[in-house]
Coordinates of C-alpha atoms and ligand atoms in Angstrom, one line a residue:
M1 CA 161.7 57.3 44.9
Y2 CA 158.0 57.7 44.1
N3 CA 155.4 55.8 42.1
Q4 CA 156.0 56.1 38.5
K5 CA 152.4 55.5 37.4
M6 CA 151.2 58.3 39.9
Y7 CA 153.8 60.7 38.7
E8 CA 152.6 60.2 35.1
L9 CA 149.0 60.9 36.1
G10 CA 150.0 64.1 38.1
D11 CA 152.4 65.3 35.4
K12 CA 150.0 64.9 32.5
P13 CA 146.7 66.6 33.4
S14 CA 143.6 65.8 31.5
I15 CA 143.1 67.7 28.1
I16 CA 139.9 69.2 29.7
R17 CA 142.1 70.6 32.5
E18 CA 144.7 71.7 30.1
L19 CA 142.2 73.6 28.0
F20 CA 140.7 75.2 31.1
E21 CA 144.0 76.3 32.4
Y22 CA 144.8 77.7 28.8
G23 CA 141.6 79.5 28.8
K24 CA 142.3 81.1 32.2
A25 CA 145.7 82.3 30.9
K26 CA 144.3 83.5 27.7
K27 CA 141.5 85.5 29.4
A28 CA 144.1 87.2 31.7
L29 CA 145.9 88.1 28.4
I30 CA 143.2 89.3 26.0
G31 CA 140.0 89.8 28.4
E32 CA 137.4 87.6 29.9
D33 CA 134.8 88.3 27.2
S34 CA 137.2 87.4 24.3
V35 CA 137.6 83.6 25.1
F36 CA 134.8 81.2 24.7
D37 CA 135.6 78.6 27.1
F38 CA 133.3 75.6 26.5
S39 CA 135.9 73.2 28.2
I40 CA 134.8 72.4 31.7
G41 CA 131.6 71.1 33.3
N42 CA 131.4 73.3 36.3
P43 CA 127.7 74.1 37.1
S44 CA 126.9 77.6 36.3
N45 CA 123.4 77.8 38.2
P46 CA 123.4 78.7 41.9
S47 CA 122.4 76.3 44.4
P48 CA 118.7 76.3 45.3
K49 CA 117.9 78.6 48.4
V50 CA 117.3 75.7 50.5
V51 CA 120.8 74.6 50.4
N52 CA 122.1 77.8 52.0
D53 CA 119.1 78.2 54.3
T54 CA 119.7 74.5 55.6
L55 CA 123.5 75.1 56.0
I56 CA 122.9 78.4 58.1
N57 CA 120.1 76.6 60.1
L58 CA 122.5 73.9 60.8
L59 CA 125.3 76.0 61.8
N60 CA 123.1 78.1 64.1
S61 CA 121.2 75.2 65.7
V62 CA 123.3 72.2 65.9
D63 CA 126.0 71.6 68.5
S64 CA 129.2 72.4 66.7
V65 CA 131.2 69.4 68.1
K66 CA 128.4 67.2 66.6
L67 CA 128.2 69.2 63.2
H68 CA 131.9 69.2 62.4
G69 CA 132.9 65.9 64.1
Y70 CA 133.4 62.4 62.3
T71 CA 130.2 60.6 61.3
S72 CA 130.3 56.8 61.0
A73 CA 132.3 55.8 58.1
V74 CA 129.3 54.8 56.0
G75 CA 127.7 58.1 56.8
D76 CA 125.1 59.4 59.3
Y77 CA 122.4 56.7 60.0
D78 CA 119.4 59.1 59.7
V79 CA 120.6 60.7 56.5
R80 CA 121.1 57.3 54.8
W81 CA 117.5 56.3 55.8
E82 CA 116.1 59.7 54.6
I83 CA 117.9 59.0 51.2
A84 CA 116.4 55.5 51.1
R85 CA 113.0 56.7 51.9
Y86 CA 113.3 59.5 49.2
L87 CA 114.4 57.0 46.5
N88 CA 111.8 54.4 47.3
K89 CA 109.1 57.1 47.2
T90 CA 110.3 58.7 44.0
Y91 CA 111.3 55.6 41.9
G92 CA 109.3 52.8 43.7
C93 CA 112.4 50.9 44.4
K94 CA 113.2 49.0 47.6
V95 CA 116.4 50.6 48.6
S96 CA 117.8 50.0 52.3
G97 CA 119.6 52.7 54.2
D98 CA 121.6 50.0 55.4
L99 CA 123.2 49.7 51.9
I100 CA 123.9 53.2 51.4
Y101 CA 127.3 54.7 51.8
L102 CA 127.8 58.5 51.8
T103 CA 130.8 59.5 49.7
V104 CA 132.8 62.7 48.6
G105 CA 130.9 62.7 45.3
A106 CA 130.5 60.4 42.5
A107 CA 134.2 60.1 41.6
A108 CA 134.9 58.7 45.0
A109 CA 131.8 56.5 44.8
I110 CA 133.0 54.8 41.7
T111 CA 136.6 54.4 42.9
I112 CA 135.3 52.9 46.1
C113 CA 133.1 50.4 44.2
L114 CA 135.7 49.5 41.8
H115 CA 138.2 48.7 44.6
A116 CA 135.4 46.8 46.3
L117 CA 134.6 44.6 43.3
L118 CA 137.9 44.0 41.4
N119 CA 140.7 41.4 41.9
E120 CA 143.7 41.9 39.7
G121 CA 142.9 41.3 36.0
D122 CA 139.1 41.6 36.2
E123 CA 137.6 43.4 33.3
V124 CA 135.3 46.5 33.5
I125 CA 133.3 47.4 30.3
I126 CA 133.1 51.2 29.5
L127 CA 131.2 52.5 26.7
A128 CA 133.0 54.9 24.5
P129 CA 132.8 57.9 24.2
F130 CA 133.3 57.8 28.1
F131 CA 134.2 60.0 31.0
P132 CA 138.0 59.9 30.9
E133 CA 138.5 59.2 34.6
Y134 CA 136.8 55.9 34.4
K135 CA 140.0 54.4 32.8
V136 CA 142.2 56.0 35.4
F137 CA 140.0 54.7 38.3
V138 CA 139.7 51.0 36.8
E139 CA 143.4 50.7 36.3
N140 CA 144.1 52.0 39.7
A141 CA 141.9 49.4 41.1
L142 CA 144.0 46.8 39.1
G143 CA 141.3 46.1 36.6
V144 CA 141.4 45.9 32.8
V145 CA 139.3 48.3 30.8
R146 CA 137.4 46.8 27.9
I147 CA 136.1 49.6 25.7
V148 CA 132.9 49.1 23.8
N149 CA 131.9 51.8 21.4
C150 CA 128.4 53.1 21.4
R151 CA 126.3 53.2 18.1
C152 CA 127.9 55.7 15.8
D153 CA 124.6 57.1 14.4
N154 CA 123.0 58.0 17.9
F155 CA 125.4 57.1 20.7
E156 CA 123.0 54.6 22.3
I157 CA 124.3 51.4 23.6
D158 CA 125.4 49.0 20.8
F159 CA 124.1 45.8 22.2
D160 CA 125.6 43.5 19.7
A161 CA 129.0 44.8 20.4
L162 CA 128.4 44.7 24.2
T163 CA 127.1 41.1 24.0
K164 CA 130.4 40.1 22.1
A165 CA 132.5 41.8 24.7
I166 CA 131.3 40.4 27.9
N167 CA 133.4 37.4 28.8
A168 CA 134.5 35.3 31.7
K169 CA 136.6 37.9 33.1
T170 CA 133.9 40.7 33.1
K171 CA 133.2 41.8 36.6
A172 CA 131.3 45.1 36.0
I173 CA 130.0 47.5 33.4
I174 CA 129.9 51.3 34.0
I175 CA 127.3 53.4 32.4
D176 CA 126.6 57.1 32.7
S177 CA 123.3 58.5 32.0
P178 CA 122.4 61.4 31.1
N179 CA 125.8 61.0 29.4
N180 CA 129.0 63.0 29.6
P181 CA 130.0 63.8 26.9
T182 CA 127.1 63.0 24.3
G183 CA 124.0 64.1 26.4
V184 CA 122.2 60.9 25.4
V185 CA 119.8 59.6 28.2
Y186 CA 119.0 55.9 28.2
S187 CA 115.4 55.0 28.2
K188 CA 113.6 52.5 30.4
E189 CA 113.6 50.1 27.4
C190 CA 117.4 50.5 27.1
I191 CA 117.9 49.7 30.7
S192 CA 115.5 47.0 30.7
K193 CA 117.4 45.4 27.7
L194 CA 120.6 46.0 29.3
G195 CA 119.5 44.0 32.5
M196 CA 118.3 41.2 30.2
V197 CA 121.6 40.9 28.5
L198 CA 123.7 41.1 31.8
K199 CA 121.4 38.5 33.4
D200 CA 121.8 36.1 30.5
K201 CA 125.6 36.5 30.7
E202 CA 125.6 36.0 34.3
K203 CA 124.0 32.6 33.7
V204 CA 126.6 31.9 31.0
F205 CA 129.5 32.6 33.0
N206 CA 128.1 31.7 36.3
H207 CA 129.1 34.8 38.3
P208 CA 127.6 38.2 39.0
I209 CA 128.3 41.0 36.6
Y210 CA 127.7 44.3 38.2
L211 CA 126.0 47.2 36.7
L212 CA 127.8 50.4 38.0
S213 CA 125.4 53.4 37.3
D214 CA 127.3 56.7 37.5
E215 CA 124.4 59.3 38.1
P216 CA 125.8 62.8 38.7
Y217 CA 123.4 64.3 36.0
R218 CA 120.4 62.1 37.0
E219 CA 118.0 65.1 37.1
L220 CA 119.4 67.1 34.4
I221 CA 117.0 66.1 31.7
Y222 CA 115.3 68.6 29.3
D223 CA 112.8 66.6 27.5
D224 CA 109.8 64.6 28.8
M225 CA 111.8 61.8 30.1
M226 CA 112.9 60.1 33.5
Y227 CA 116.1 58.0 33.9
P228 CA 114.9 54.9 35.3
F229 CA 116.4 53.6 38.6
V230 CA 118.6 50.7 37.7
T231 CA 118.0 48.5 40.7
N232 CA 114.3 48.2 39.4
Y233 CA 115.4 46.5 36.2
Y234 CA 118.7 44.5 37.3
D235 CA 119.5 42.9 40.6
D236 CA 123.2 43.3 40.5
S237 CA 123.1 47.0 40.2
I238 CA 125.1 49.7 42.3
V239 CA 124.2 53.5 41.8
C240 CA 126.9 56.0 42.3
Y241 CA 125.0 59.4 42.9
S242 CA 126.3 62.9 43.4
F243 CA 124.9 66.3 44.5
S244 CA 127.6 68.1 42.4
K245 CA 125.4 69.0 39.5
S246 CA 122.0 68.5 40.9
L247 CA 122.5 70.9 43.7
S248 CA 125.4 72.9 42.0
L249 CA 127.7 71.7 44.9
A250 CA 130.7 70.4 42.8
G251 CA 133.3 71.8 45.1
E252 CA 131.8 70.5 48.4
R253 CA 132.2 66.8 47.5
I254 CA 129.0 64.9 48.5
G255 CA 127.3 61.9 47.1
Y256 CA 126.3 58.3 47.9
I257 CA 126.6 54.7 46.9
V258 CA 123.4 52.4 46.8
V259 CA 123.9 48.8 46.6
G260 CA 120.8 47.1 45.3
S261 CA 118.8 45.2 47.9
N262 CA 118.7 42.1 45.7
A263 CA 122.4 42.2 44.4
F264 CA 124.4 39.0 44.8
C265 CA 125.9 38.9 48.2
H266 CA 124.8 42.5 48.8
Q267 CA 125.6 42.5 52.5
N268 CA 129.2 41.4 51.9
L269 CA 129.4 43.6 48.9
Y270 CA 128.4 46.6 51.3
K271 CA 131.1 45.3 53.7
A272 CA 133.7 45.4 50.8
I273 CA 132.7 48.9 49.9
C274 CA 133.2 49.8 53.6
G275 CA 136.7 48.2 53.3
A276 CA 137.4 49.9 50.1
G277 CA 136.6 53.3 51.5
R278 CA 138.7 52.5 54.7
A279 CA 141.7 51.2 52.5
L280 CA 141.5 54.5 50.3
G281 CA 141.5 56.7 53.4
Y282 CA 138.1 58.4 52.9
V283 CA 137.1 58.2 56.6
C284 CA 133.7 59.7 56.1
A285 CA 132.0 62.1 53.8
P286 CA 131.7 65.9 55.0
S287 CA 129.4 65.9 58.0
L288 CA 127.9 69.4 57.4
F289 CA 126.9 68.5 53.8
Q290 CA 125.7 65.0 55.0
Y291 CA 123.3 66.7 57.5
M292 CA 122.2 69.1 54.8
I293 CA 121.0 66.3 52.6
P294 CA 117.5 65.4 54.2
S295 CA 116.2 69.0 53.8
C296 CA 117.2 69.2 50.3
L297 CA 116.1 65.8 48.6
G298 CA 113.9 66.4 45.8
T299 CA 115.0 70.0 45.3
F300 CA 117.4 70.8 42.4
A301 CA 119.2 73.7 41.0
S302 CA 117.2 75.1 38.2
I303 CA 117.9 73.4 34.8
D304 CA 116.0 76.2 32.9
V305 CA 119.2 78.0 32.1
Y306 CA 121.0 74.8 30.8
K307 CA 117.9 74.0 28.7
A308 CA 117.8 77.4 27.2
N309 CA 121.6 77.1 26.5
R310 CA 121.1 73.7 25.0
D311 CA 118.4 75.0 22.5
L312 CA 120.2 78.2 21.7
L313 CA 123.5 76.4 20.9
Y314 CA 121.8 73.5 19.0
Q315 CA 119.9 75.6 16.9
G316 CA 122.7 78.1 16.3
L317 CA 125.3 75.5 15.4
Q318 CA 122.9 73.7 13.2
A319 CA 121.9 76.8 11.3
I320 CA 125.6 77.2 10.6
G321 CA 125.9 73.6 9.3
Y322 CA 127.5 71.5 12.2
E323 CA 126.4 68.0 12.8
I324 CA 125.4 67.5 16.4
I325 CA 124.0 64.7 18.5
Y326 CA 120.8 66.0 20.0
P327 CA 121.5 66.1 23.8
K328 CA 118.6 65.3 26.0
G329 CA 120.4 65.7 29.3
A330 CA 123.5 66.6 31.2
F331 CA 125.0 69.9 29.9
Y332 CA 127.1 68.6 27.0
M333 CA 126.8 68.7 23.4
F334 CA 128.8 66.3 21.1
V335 CA 129.6 67.9 17.7
K336 CA 131.2 66.4 14.7
A337 CA 134.6 67.9 14.0
L338 CA 135.1 69.4 10.6
E339 CA 138.2 67.3 9.9
K340 CA 138.9 63.8 11.0
D341 CA 141.5 64.7 13.6
A342 CA 139.6 66.2 16.4
I343 CA 142.6 67.4 18.2
A344 CA 143.7 69.4 15.1
F345 CA 140.1 70.7 14.8
S346 CA 140.2 71.8 18.5
N347 CA 143.5 73.4 17.9
K348 CA 142.0 75.4 14.9
A349 CA 139.2 76.4 17.1
K350 CA 141.6 77.9 19.6
Q351 CA 142.7 80.3 16.9
Y352 CA 139.0 81.7 17.1
E353 CA 139.2 81.6 21.0
L354 CA 136.9 78.7 21.0
L355 CA 137.8 76.2 23.6
L356 CA 136.3 72.7 22.6
V357 CA 137.3 69.4 24.1
P358 CA 138.5 66.9 21.4
S359 CA 136.7 63.5 21.7
D360 CA 139.9 61.5 21.7
S361 CA 140.1 62.2 25.5
F362 CA 136.7 60.4 25.6
G363 CA 138.1 57.3 23.8
Y364 CA 136.5 58.3 20.7
Q365 CA 137.4 60.1 17.4
G366 CA 136.2 62.8 15.2
Y367 CA 134.1 64.9 17.6
V368 CA 134.4 67.7 20.1
R369 CA 132.6 68.3 23.3
I370 CA 131.0 71.6 24.0
S371 CA 130.2 72.1 27.8
Y372 CA 127.2 74.4 27.8
C373 CA 126.9 75.4 31.6
V374 CA 128.1 78.8 30.6
S375 CA 126.6 82.3 30.3
K376 CA 123.8 82.7 27.6
D377 CA 125.6 85.9 26.6
M378 CA 128.9 83.9 25.9
I379 CA 126.9 81.5 23.7
I380 CA 125.6 84.4 21.8
R381 CA 129.0 86.2 21.4
S382 CA 130.5 82.8 20.3
M383 CA 128.4 82.2 17.3
D384 CA 130.4 84.5 15.1
A385 CA 133.6 82.5 16.0
F386 CA 131.8 79.2 15.2
K387 CA 130.7 80.6 11.9
K388 CA 134.2 81.6 10.9
L389 CA 135.6 78.4 12.0
Y390 CA 133.0 76.5 9.9
D391 CA 133.7 78.8 6.9
E392 CA 137.5 78.1 7.2
Y393 CA 136.8 74.4 6.7
R394 CA 133.8 74.7 4.1
G395 CA 135.3 73.9 0.7
S396 CA 138.7 72.7 2.1
N397 CA 139.9 69.2 1.4
N398 CA 140.5 68.1 5.1
E399 CA 137.6 65.8 5.2
Ligands
PLP1 N1 131.0 61.0 36.5 C1 130.9 61.8 35.4 C2 130.3 61.3 34.2 C3 131.2 63.2 35.5 O1 131.0 63.9 34.4 C4 131.7 63.7 36.8 C5 132.1 65.1 37.0 O2 132.1 65.9 36.0 C6 131.9 62.7 37.7 C7 131.6 61.5 37.6 C8 132.4 63.2 39.1 O3 131.5 63.9 39.9 P1 131.7 64.3 41.2 O4 131.8 65.7 41.2 O5 130.6 63.9 42.0 O6 132.7 63.5 41.7

């Protein structure tokens, strides 16, 4: 009749989507301002002016048959090389335009890479808490997910646990920095150590272990830090980038894959990526948004508002008494639930019209994720609800 697994995926939306839909219905019922929706990571900053200016210019000046026609499946040649030049200049890497593949965002980039890499039964390591779709994407590519928990004190990579988890079936590890849902940003030292661990394990198991670096939040870093470019630290790296958050273009679906120039069999790997894109029916990334890229490289939607929100929320919640992982990047805050069961805590929060995503959906227990790409005004108004929620638990025996 139809595929049962696909039916189940479609029938059971993610908790994040469920909360988001619940919020929309509740707002219609009690008013927009009465619901504090921290559920979804939809950029709340406008795209920088150069985006619309470039699009208007393209629409006015480029032949519309070319502008709206198919590009080559891997993406326009000049656009790919402009991206390569930008990355090489910015990060001192040696990326080739011939190993770049334009995609409809990071989600497509990851699915394409997984289909390109995995044979049935290959394992992919994901670090909990993790972006929930990773599990869906790996399993759909017939891979097996192996979950490794991050360190529980700071949500950095737990290298002991990771080292133990890598085995003969490990084909890849997915990392996500700045991280959704914790806001942790991996340092140069961390990526360098990760590279060394993977290199050692490649020698032990005598096959490549690919590092898939999912980077939709690459430029959303608030403190004095830069996320290193992984190909500089580990040869078998693949970068999955997206303009969804950096240019506030989440609905337009544009991003790219970079295969490291020194990755094992990089040319054949790139061909496998082309094959996976083809098999998945992607055809090509949206041409108008491909042609927009060269004029917008190095320009980003302002992160000042997110930083101000981060500070406001962090200070406000800390003052109330909440335990929070200090987020250095992305626009998420991971807050300890006030009872062991984060789903029950999230349900309790709903009674105060606070929509917080329970960490169970990220493969981790006991926390909620707050998405703070929202209005400053909503954060200020929500503080009273956070206080009431806290007061309801304080002194209770739920812990
Ligand atoms: N990876 C992570 C960690 C995300 O948070 C998201 C979106 O929120 C994606 C990938 C998908 O991004 P895109 O819109 O580029 O497909």
